[in-house]
Coordinates of C-alpha atoms in Angstrom, one line a residue:
Chain J
M9 CA 66.6 71.2 5.0
N10 CA 70.1 71.9 6.2
L11 CA 70.8 75.5 7.0
N12 CA 74.6 75.2 7.4
G13 CA 74.2 72.6 10.1
L14 CA 70.9 73.7 11.5
I15 CA 68.3 71.1 10.4
L16 CA 64.9 72.4 9.6
K17 CA 61.8 70.3 8.9
N18 CA 60.5 73.0 6.6
P19 CA 61.7 76.5 5.6
V20 CA 59.3 78.4 7.7
M21 CA 60.4 80.1 10.9
T22 CA 58.9 83.0 12.9
A23 CA 60.5 86.3 13.3
S24 CA 61.8 87.6 16.7
G25 CA 59.5 90.1 18.4
T26 CA 56.4 88.9 16.5
F27 CA 55.9 85.5 18.1
G28 CA 56.6 86.0 21.7
Y29 CA 58.1 82.8 23.1
G30 CA 55.9 80.7 20.9
L31 CA 53.7 80.0 24.0
E32 CA 51.4 82.9 23.0
Y33 CA 50.5 81.0 19.8
D34 CA 49.9 77.5 21.3
D35 CA 46.1 78.1 21.2
F36 CA 46.2 78.8 17.5
M37 CA 48.6 76.3 15.9
D38 CA 51.1 73.5 16.6
V39 CA 54.2 75.5 17.0
S40 CA 56.3 72.4 16.6
S41 CA 55.1 72.0 13.0
L42 CA 57.3 75.0 12.0
G43 CA 60.9 74.9 10.8
G44 CA 61.9 77.0 13.8
I45 CA 60.9 79.9 16.0
I46 CA 63.0 82.8 16.9
V47 CA 62.0 84.1 20.3
K48 CA 61.9 87.7 21.6
G49 CA 65.0 89.9 21.6
T50 CA 67.0 89.0 24.7
T51 CA 69.5 91.2 26.4
L52 CA 72.0 90.7 29.2
N53 CA 70.0 92.9 31.6
P54 CA 66.2 93.4 31.8
R55 CA 64.9 96.3 29.6
E56 CA 61.6 98.2 30.1
G57 CA 61.6 99.2 26.4
N58 CA 60.3 102.5 25.1
P59 CA 57.3 104.5 26.5
Y60 CA 53.8 104.1 24.9
P61 CA 52.8 104.8 22.2
R62 CA 54.9 102.2 20.4
L63 CA 52.7 101.5 17.4
A64 CA 51.7 103.3 14.3
E65 CA 49.5 101.6 11.7
V66 CA 50.4 102.6 8.1
K67 CA 49.3 101.6 4.7
Q68 CA 50.2 97.9 4.3
G69 CA 52.3 97.8 7.5
M70 CA 53.1 99.1 10.9
I71 CA 55.8 101.0 12.6
N72 CA 56.9 99.8 16.0
A73 CA 59.1 101.3 18.7
V74 CA 59.0 98.6 21.3
G75 CA 62.7 99.0 22.1
L76 CA 63.6 95.4 23.1
Q77 CA 61.4 95.1 26.2
N78 CA 62.5 91.9 27.8
K79 CA 63.3 90.5 31.3
G80 CA 67.0 89.7 30.5
V81 CA 68.9 86.5 29.8
D82 CA 68.8 85.1 33.3
Y83 CA 65.1 85.3 33.4
F84 CA 64.9 83.6 30.0
C85 CA 67.2 80.8 31.2
K86 CA 65.4 80.2 34.4
H87 CA 61.7 80.8 33.6
I88 CA 61.2 80.7 29.8
Y89 CA 63.6 78.0 28.7
P90 CA 61.8 75.2 30.7
L91 CA 58.5 76.2 29.0
V92 CA 59.9 76.1 25.4
Y93 CA 62.2 73.1 26.1
N94 CA 59.7 70.6 24.7
Y95 CA 58.9 72.2 21.4
K96 CA 59.8 69.7 18.7
T97 CA 61.3 72.5 16.5
N98 CA 64.4 74.7 16.5
V99 CA 64.0 77.4 19.2
L100 CA 66.5 80.2 18.4
V101 CA 67.1 83.1 20.7
N102 CA 67.4 86.6 19.3
V103 CA 70.3 88.2 21.1
S104 CA 70.8 91.9 21.4
G105 CA 73.1 94.3 23.3
S106 CA 74.4 97.8 23.7
C107 CA 78.1 96.9 23.8
I108 CA 80.1 93.9 22.6
S109 CA 80.6 92.5 26.1
D110 CA 76.9 92.4 26.6
Y111 CA 76.4 90.4 23.4
V112 CA 79.2 88.0 24.4
S113 CA 77.9 87.5 27.9
T114 CA 74.3 86.9 26.7
A115 CA 75.5 84.5 24.0
E116 CA 77.6 82.6 26.5
R117 CA 74.6 82.0 28.7
I118 CA 72.5 80.8 25.8
N119 CA 75.3 78.5 24.7
E120 CA 74.8 76.5 27.9
L121 CA 71.2 75.7 27.0
E122 CA 71.0 72.2 25.5
N123 CA 67.8 72.6 23.5
I124 CA 68.6 76.0 21.9
P125 CA 70.5 75.0 18.7
G126 CA 71.3 78.6 17.7
I127 CA 71.0 82.3 18.2
E128 CA 70.1 85.1 15.9
L129 CA 72.4 88.0 16.6
N130 CA 70.5 91.2 16.3
I131 CA 72.8 93.9 15.1
S132 CA 69.9 95.8 13.5
C133 CA 67.3 96.9 16.0
P134 CA 66.4 100.5 15.1
N135 CA 64.6 101.2 18.4
V136 CA 67.4 101.3 21.0
K137 CA 69.5 104.3 21.7
E138 CA 72.8 102.5 22.1
G139 CA 74.0 99.5 20.2
G140 CA 71.5 97.6 18.2
M141 CA 71.5 98.9 14.7
A142 CA 74.7 100.8 15.2
F143 CA 76.6 97.5 15.1
G144 CA 74.9 96.5 11.9
T145 CA 75.5 99.7 9.9
S146 CA 79.2 99.6 9.5
C147 CA 81.3 96.6 8.3
E148 CA 83.9 97.1 11.0
S149 CA 81.6 97.1 14.0
A150 CA 79.5 94.3 12.5
Q151 CA 82.6 92.2 12.0
K152 CA 83.9 92.9 15.5
V153 CA 80.7 91.9 17.3
V154 CA 80.3 88.8 15.3
E155 CA 83.9 87.8 15.8
A156 CA 83.6 88.3 19.5
V157 CA 80.4 86.3 19.8
R158 CA 81.8 83.6 17.5
Q159 CA 84.6 83.1 20.1
V160 CA 82.2 82.0 22.8
Y161 CA 79.2 80.7 20.9
K162 CA 79.6 77.2 19.5
K163 CA 76.3 76.5 17.9
H164 CA 74.4 78.0 14.9
L165 CA 75.2 81.7 14.7
M166 CA 72.7 83.6 12.5
V167 CA 73.2 87.3 12.1
K168 CA 70.2 89.6 11.5
L169 CA 71.0 92.4 9.1
S170 CA 69.7 95.9 8.9
P171 CA 68.2 97.4 5.7
N172 CA 69.2 100.9 6.9
V173 CA 72.5 100.8 5.1
T174 CA 73.8 101.9 1.7
N175 CA 75.2 98.5 0.8
I176 CA 73.9 95.5 2.6
S177 CA 76.1 93.1 0.7
E178 CA 79.2 94.6 2.2
I179 CA 77.8 94.0 5.7
A180 CA 76.8 90.4 4.8
I181 CA 80.4 89.7 3.6
A182 CA 81.8 91.2 6.8
V183 CA 79.7 89.0 9.1
E184 CA 80.4 85.9 6.9
S185 CA 84.1 86.5 7.2
A186 CA 83.7 87.0 11.0
G187 CA 82.3 83.5 11.3
A188 CA 78.5 83.8 10.9
D189 CA 76.8 80.5 9.9
S190 CA 73.9 82.3 8.2
V191 CA 72.4 85.7 7.8
S192 CA 68.7 86.8 8.2
L193 CA 67.4 89.8 6.5
I194 CA 65.8 92.3 6.7
N195 CA 65.1 93.8 10.1
T196 CA 62.6 96.7 10.1
V197 CA 63.1 99.8 7.9
L198 CA 63.6 103.1 9.8
A199 CA 60.5 105.1 9.4
M200 CA 58.1 107.6 11.1
A201 CA 54.5 108.6 11.2
I202 CA 53.0 112.0 12.0
N203 CA 49.5 113.0 13.1
S204 CA 48.6 116.0 11.0
E205 CA 45.8 117.1 13.4
T206 CA 47.9 117.2 16.5
R207 CA 51.2 118.0 14.6
R208 CA 52.9 115.4 16.7
P209 CA 54.7 112.2 15.9
V210 CA 52.6 109.1 16.5
L211 CA 55.4 107.2 18.3
S212 CA 56.9 108.2 21.6
T213 CA 60.4 107.8 20.0
I214 CA 59.4 109.8 16.9
T215 CA 61.0 107.2 14.6
G216 CA 60.5 103.4 14.6
G217 CA 60.8 100.3 12.5
L218 CA 58.5 99.7 9.5
S219 CA 57.4 96.1 8.9
G220 CA 54.7 94.4 6.9
P221 CA 54.0 94.1 3.1
A222 CA 55.1 97.7 2.7
I223 CA 58.7 96.5 3.0
K224 CA 58.5 93.3 1.0
P225 CA 59.9 94.6 -2.3
I226 CA 62.9 96.1 -0.4
A227 CA 63.5 92.9 1.4
L228 CA 63.3 90.8 -1.8
R229 CA 65.8 93.1 -3.5
M230 CA 68.3 92.8 -0.6
V231 CA 68.0 89.0 -0.3
W232 CA 68.7 88.9 -4.0
Q233 CA 71.8 91.1 -3.7
V234 CA 73.1 89.3 -0.6
S235 CA 72.7 85.9 -2.3
K236 CA 75.1 87.1 -4.9
A237 CA 77.6 88.2 -2.3
V238 CA 77.9 85.4 0.3
K239 CA 78.1 81.6 0.4
I240 CA 76.4 81.1 3.8
P241 CA 72.6 80.5 3.7
I242 CA 70.2 83.4 3.9
V243 CA 67.0 83.5 5.9
G244 CA 64.6 86.0 4.2
L245 CA 62.0 88.1 5.9
G246 CA 60.1 91.3 5.5
G247 CA 56.4 91.5 4.8
I248 CA 55.7 87.8 4.1
M249 CA 51.9 87.3 4.4
T250 CA 51.4 84.3 2.1
A251 CA 53.1 81.1 0.9
A252 CA 53.6 82.9 -2.5
D253 CA 55.5 85.6 -0.7
A254 CA 57.7 82.9 1.0
I255 CA 58.4 81.2 -2.3
E256 CA 59.4 84.6 -3.8
F257 CA 62.0 85.0 -1.1
M258 CA 63.4 81.5 -1.8
L259 CA 63.5 82.2 -5.5
A260 CA 65.5 85.3 -4.7
G261 CA 68.0 83.2 -2.8
A262 CA 66.7 82.6 0.7
S263 CA 67.1 79.1 2.1
A264 CA 64.4 79.7 4.7
V265 CA 62.1 82.5 5.7
E266 CA 60.8 84.1 8.8
I267 CA 57.2 85.2 9.2
G268 CA 56.8 88.3 11.3
T269 CA 54.1 90.9 11.2
A270 CA 51.7 88.5 9.6
N271 CA 51.4 86.7 12.9
F272 CA 49.6 89.7 14.3
I273 CA 46.9 89.6 11.5
D274 CA 46.4 85.8 11.6
P275 CA 48.0 84.0 14.6
A276 CA 47.9 80.7 12.6
I277 CA 49.5 82.1 9.5
S278 CA 52.9 80.4 9.9
A279 CA 51.4 76.9 9.8
K280 CA 49.2 77.9 6.8
I281 CA 52.3 79.1 5.0
V282 CA 53.9 75.7 5.5
A283 CA 50.9 74.1 4.0
G284 CA 50.9 76.6 1.2
I285 CA 54.5 75.9 0.3
I286 CA 53.7 72.1 0.2
N287 CA 50.8 72.9 -2.1
Y288 CA 53.1 75.0 -4.4
L289 CA 55.7 72.2 -4.6
E290 CA 53.0 69.7 -5.5
R291 CA 51.4 72.0 -8.1
H292 CA 54.8 72.4 -9.7
N293 CA 55.9 68.8 -9.4
I294 CA 58.9 69.7 -7.2
S295 CA 60.0 66.9 -4.9
D296 CA 62.8 68.8 -3.1
V297 CA 62.1 72.2 -1.6
N298 CA 65.8 73.0 -1.7
S299 CA 65.6 73.1 -5.5
I300 CA 63.7 76.4 -5.5
I301 CA 66.4 78.2 -3.5
G302 CA 67.8 80.9 -5.8
G303 CA 65.7 79.5 -8.6
L304 CA 64.8 82.9 -10.1
I305 CA 64.7 82.8 -13.8
V306 CA 66.3 85.9 -15.3
Chain F
M19 CA 26.0 100.6 15.8
K20 CA 25.3 97.2 17.2
L21 CA 26.9 94.2 15.5
I22 CA 25.2 90.9 16.3
L23 CA 27.5 88.0 15.5
Q24 CA 26.3 84.5 15.3
S25 CA 29.1 82.0 16.1
P26 CA 29.1 78.7 14.1
S27 CA 30.2 76.8 17.3
N28 CA 29.4 77.1 21.0
L29 CA 30.8 80.2 22.6
P30 CA 33.7 79.8 25.0
I31 CA 33.3 81.2 28.6
I32 CA 33.6 85.0 28.2
N33 CA 34.3 87.4 31.1
P34 CA 32.8 90.8 31.1
G35 CA 35.4 93.4 29.9
Q36 CA 37.0 90.9 27.5
F37 CA 37.4 91.9 23.9
V38 CA 37.7 90.6 20.3
E39 CA 40.3 91.4 17.7
V40 CA 38.3 91.7 14.5
Q41 CA 39.7 91.6 11.0
T42 CA 38.1 94.5 9.2
P43 CA 36.4 93.6 5.9
D44 CA 38.1 96.2 3.7
S45 CA 41.8 95.4 4.5
S46 CA 43.1 97.6 1.6
K47 CA 42.6 100.6 3.8
T48 CA 43.5 99.1 7.1
F49 CA 46.2 96.6 8.1
L50 CA 45.8 95.4 11.6
R51 CA 42.9 93.9 13.4
R52 CA 40.7 96.2 15.5
P53 CA 40.3 95.5 19.2
I54 CA 36.6 95.9 20.2
S55 CA 35.1 95.2 23.6
I56 CA 32.3 92.7 24.0
H57 CA 29.1 94.4 24.6
D58 CA 26.9 91.5 25.4
V59 CA 26.8 87.7 25.1
D60 CA 23.9 85.4 24.3
Y61 CA 25.0 81.9 25.2
T62 CA 21.6 80.4 24.3
R63 CA 21.9 81.5 20.7
N64 CA 25.7 81.6 20.5
R65 CA 25.7 85.3 19.8
L66 CA 28.3 87.9 20.5
I67 CA 27.2 91.5 20.4
L68 CA 29.6 94.4 19.7
L69 CA 28.9 98.1 20.0
V70 CA 30.9 99.9 17.4
K71 CA 31.4 103.6 17.0
T72 CA 32.7 104.8 13.6
V73 CA 36.0 106.6 14.2
G74 CA 38.3 105.6 11.3
E75 CA 38.6 103.4 8.3
G76 CA 38.4 100.1 10.2
T77 CA 35.2 100.9 12.2
K78 CA 33.8 102.4 9.0
S79 CA 34.2 99.2 7.1
L80 CA 32.5 97.3 10.0
S81 CA 29.6 99.7 10.0
N82 CA 29.2 99.2 6.2
L83 CA 28.7 95.4 6.6
S84 CA 25.5 94.0 5.3
I85 CA 23.4 91.4 7.2
G86 CA 24.7 87.9 6.7
S87 CA 28.4 89.0 6.2
T88 CA 31.1 86.9 7.8
L89 CA 33.7 88.3 10.2
N90 CA 37.0 86.8 11.3
L91 CA 37.5 87.2 15.1
V92 CA 40.1 86.2 17.6
Y93 CA 38.4 86.1 21.1
P94 CA 37.9 86.2 24.0
L95 CA 41.0 88.3 24.8
G96 CA 42.2 90.0 27.9
N97 CA 41.5 89.5 31.6
G98 CA 38.1 91.2 31.9
F99 CA 36.4 92.5 35.1
D100 CA 36.4 90.2 38.1
V101 CA 32.8 90.1 39.3
S102 CA 33.3 87.7 42.2
N103 CA 33.1 89.2 45.6
V104 CA 31.7 92.5 44.3
K105 CA 29.1 93.9 46.7
H106 CA 28.1 97.6 46.0
P107 CA 29.6 98.7 42.6
L108 CA 29.1 101.8 40.6
L109 CA 29.6 101.3 36.9
I110 CA 31.0 104.5 35.3
A111 CA 31.4 105.0 31.6
G112 CA 31.9 107.8 29.1
G113 CA 31.2 107.8 25.4
V114 CA 31.8 104.5 23.7
G115 CA 33.1 103.2 27.1
I116 CA 29.5 102.1 27.8
A117 CA 30.1 99.1 25.4
P118 CA 31.4 96.6 28.0
M119 CA 29.0 97.8 30.7
M120 CA 26.0 95.8 29.5
Y121 CA 27.6 92.4 29.9
L122 CA 29.3 93.6 33.1
G123 CA 26.0 94.8 34.5
K124 CA 24.2 91.6 33.5
S125 CA 27.0 89.4 35.1
L126 CA 26.8 91.4 38.3
K127 CA 23.0 91.2 38.4
K128 CA 23.3 87.4 37.9
N129 CA 25.3 87.4 41.1
D130 CA 22.4 89.2 42.9
V131 CA 24.4 92.5 43.0
E132 CA 22.4 95.7 42.6
V133 CA 23.7 97.5 39.5
N134 CA 24.0 101.2 39.2
F135 CA 25.3 102.8 36.0
L136 CA 26.6 106.3 35.7
F137 CA 27.2 107.3 32.1
G138 CA 28.5 110.6 30.7
A139 CA 28.4 111.9 27.1
K140 CA 28.9 115.2 25.3
S141 CA 25.2 115.5 24.5
S142 CA 22.0 113.3 24.6
S143 CA 22.9 111.8 21.2
G144 CA 25.9 110.2 22.8
L145 CA 23.8 108.3 25.4
L146 CA 22.9 105.0 23.8
L147 CA 20.7 102.1 24.7
E148 CA 19.3 103.8 27.8
D149 CA 16.2 101.6 27.9
E150 CA 18.3 98.4 27.7
F151 CA 20.6 99.5 30.5
R152 CA 17.6 100.4 32.7
K153 CA 16.4 96.8 32.4
V154 CA 19.7 95.8 34.1
G155 CA 20.0 98.5 36.8
N156 CA 19.6 102.1 37.8
L157 CA 20.9 104.5 35.2
Y158 CA 22.2 108.0 36.0
C159 CA 23.4 110.2 33.2
T160 CA 25.3 113.4 32.7
T161 CA 25.8 115.4 29.5
E162 CA 28.3 118.2 29.0
D163 CA 25.7 120.4 27.3
G164 CA 22.9 119.4 29.7
S165 CA 20.7 118.0 26.9
A166 CA 20.0 114.9 29.0
G167 CA 20.5 113.9 32.6
T168 CA 22.6 116.2 34.8
Q169 CA 24.7 118.9 33.2
G170 CA 28.5 118.4 33.6
F171 CA 30.9 115.5 33.8
V172 CA 30.3 112.2 35.5
T173 CA 32.6 113.3 38.3
Q174 CA 30.2 116.1 39.2
H175 CA 27.2 113.8 39.6
A176 CA 25.6 113.3 43.0
E177 CA 26.3 109.5 42.9
I178 CA 30.0 110.2 43.1
E179 CA 29.4 111.7 46.6
K180 CA 28.3 108.2 47.6
L181 CA 31.6 106.6 46.8
G182 CA 33.0 105.0 50.0
I183 CA 29.5 105.3 51.6
D184 CA 27.0 103.4 49.4
Y185 CA 29.5 102.1 46.9
D186 CA 32.6 100.1 47.7
S187 CA 33.9 99.6 44.2
V188 CA 33.8 101.3 40.8
F189 CA 34.3 99.9 37.3
V190 CA 35.3 102.5 34.8
C191 CA 35.6 102.6 31.0
G192 CA 35.8 105.7 28.9
P193 CA 38.2 108.4 27.8
I194 CA 41.5 108.4 29.6
Q195 CA 40.9 111.9 31.1
M196 CA 37.6 110.7 32.6
M197 CA 39.1 107.6 34.0
K198 CA 42.0 109.6 35.6
A199 CA 39.5 112.1 37.0
V200 CA 37.5 109.2 38.6
G201 CA 40.7 107.7 39.8
N202 CA 41.7 110.9 41.6
I203 CA 38.4 111.0 43.5
V204 CA 38.6 107.3 44.4
K205 CA 42.2 107.6 45.7
Q206 CA 40.9 109.7 48.7
K207 CA 38.2 107.1 49.6
D208 CA 38.1 103.5 50.6
V209 CA 36.9 102.2 47.3
T210 CA 38.5 99.7 44.9
C211 CA 38.6 101.0 41.3
Y212 CA 39.1 99.0 38.1
V213 CA 39.6 100.8 34.8
S214 CA 39.5 99.3 31.3
L215 CA 42.2 100.7 29.0
E216 CA 42.1 100.8 25.2
N217 CA 45.7 101.3 24.1
T218 CA 46.4 100.9 20.4
M219 CA 47.5 97.3 19.9
A220 CA 48.6 95.0 17.1
C221 CA 48.5 91.3 18.1
G222 CA 46.1 91.2 21.1
I223 CA 47.8 88.1 22.5
G224 CA 50.9 89.5 24.3
A225 CA 53.4 88.9 21.5
C226 CA 54.1 92.3 20.0
L227 CA 54.4 94.4 23.2
C228 CA 53.0 97.5 21.5
C229 CA 50.1 98.2 23.8
V230 CA 51.9 98.5 27.1
T231 CA 50.9 100.7 30.0
D232 CA 53.2 101.9 32.8
T233 CA 52.4 100.1 36.1
V234 CA 54.1 100.1 39.5
S235 CA 55.7 96.8 38.4
G236 CA 56.9 98.0 35.0
H237 CA 55.4 97.9 31.5
K238 CA 52.4 95.6 31.2
C239 CA 50.5 94.5 28.1
V240 CA 47.0 96.0 28.0
C241 CA 45.9 93.0 25.8
T242 CA 46.8 90.2 28.1
E243 CA 47.5 91.7 31.5
G244 CA 44.6 94.1 31.0
P245 CA 42.6 95.7 29.6
V246 CA 41.2 95.9 33.2
F247 CA 43.6 97.2 35.8
D248 CA 43.3 98.0 39.5
I249 CA 44.0 101.7 39.6
K250 CA 46.5 101.0 42.4
D251 CA 48.7 99.2 39.9
L252 CA 48.8 102.1 37.4
K253 CA 51.2 105.0 37.5
W254 CA 48.5 107.6 37.3

């Protein structure tokens, strides 16, 4: 598959923040069998993230408030990159920041890494006080940060969009015009959980990001809308648990998918979804997986 | 309730204090796996034994399992208790915190270490498997209502006075307030103290970063860098 220059052996990637650096999953599956992995959100400086509790389980999903805990881009380049260097798949780094210059500096560092063919620019994290989602909720700021990163980042630039907007198509158009090579959607949906017994919020941050099957219908709708608005490829994510879910996203217009929260339920699920997609194609006598992209019959 | 699980293949090496992430049978009511500590291991028959207290929908569905059901587990997870170089330990547990103490006690006994358990519960009904623990070591009990053992908390038991004298290390698992109370006592004595935490977690393998605890060197994952921590490393 050709995702606007990024070659994938299959359409299945793993979502940032749900797959560590891939290494955590080596015991469960052959990480290199995937189309790609998108590693943990990385920022210019180390971040401790939010206080515990960071997790609320809800019906058909979970709300997290991790807050981009990571050791910073220098640590990634020095200590993590050598460990993921030999994966025979696309290792993309999810890049986040609290101001444009942070995004730019981080992207510049990643640009130097030979075996990292792209970044996923995270302008949609709901769990950080400054930056993050703020960049992804207005066309102007989304365009500005993507333009700035585009100046310094020469490889595949994927931009991850927030669902916490009135019109996601407008944002997608803005980042496309700013030079994005692809968009991935959706990030988590802003949500909260309350413990009625204690009358307190479950999360330390009160609100967090909802993921899992609970958000799949929203994600499908947004992929469908964005596919009508932009020409660049779409990577669909949000509650994919099965190969059938992945196929639905592709029918709605996604060229590839990311598996997120499902990795927590079954650490081998991504490889199983690859096999499930192959099975689907065989059952339907489809020789080219690309032919199902946007193949929704309406 | 005791869950005896028969593995279809040989068990891997399991350290005391490690845990499993179990997929609950009725996943329409729950979403994530449930972390449950390993109560005992029977290598000769490839059996894992879990001790499960029903607290919510997940543990309820586990306790409703019928004999012969199949469970999906990811294990063994976490670091576990280090039983090498342990000389005179006291094993302290409260409530369902007794679960990992069986395999810990047996592992220590195998190393020719004398095992002493000090368990606390609200009342006598909360003290489980007393006879089985007595086969492994000495068992001292406290209950809050005095219905069994000494009345009061574990921290008020006479064995606690022997910390730093007869005991050089403690291994603790139970409610956070209890572990902190033990920690406060231990801080004033020359005793190493390991506690097993049970933060809510999603993945169990260090990927989601949801289960962190605050340590002197920043946030650490309870699932992979714990669940057992030296109390010196915690910001308690």
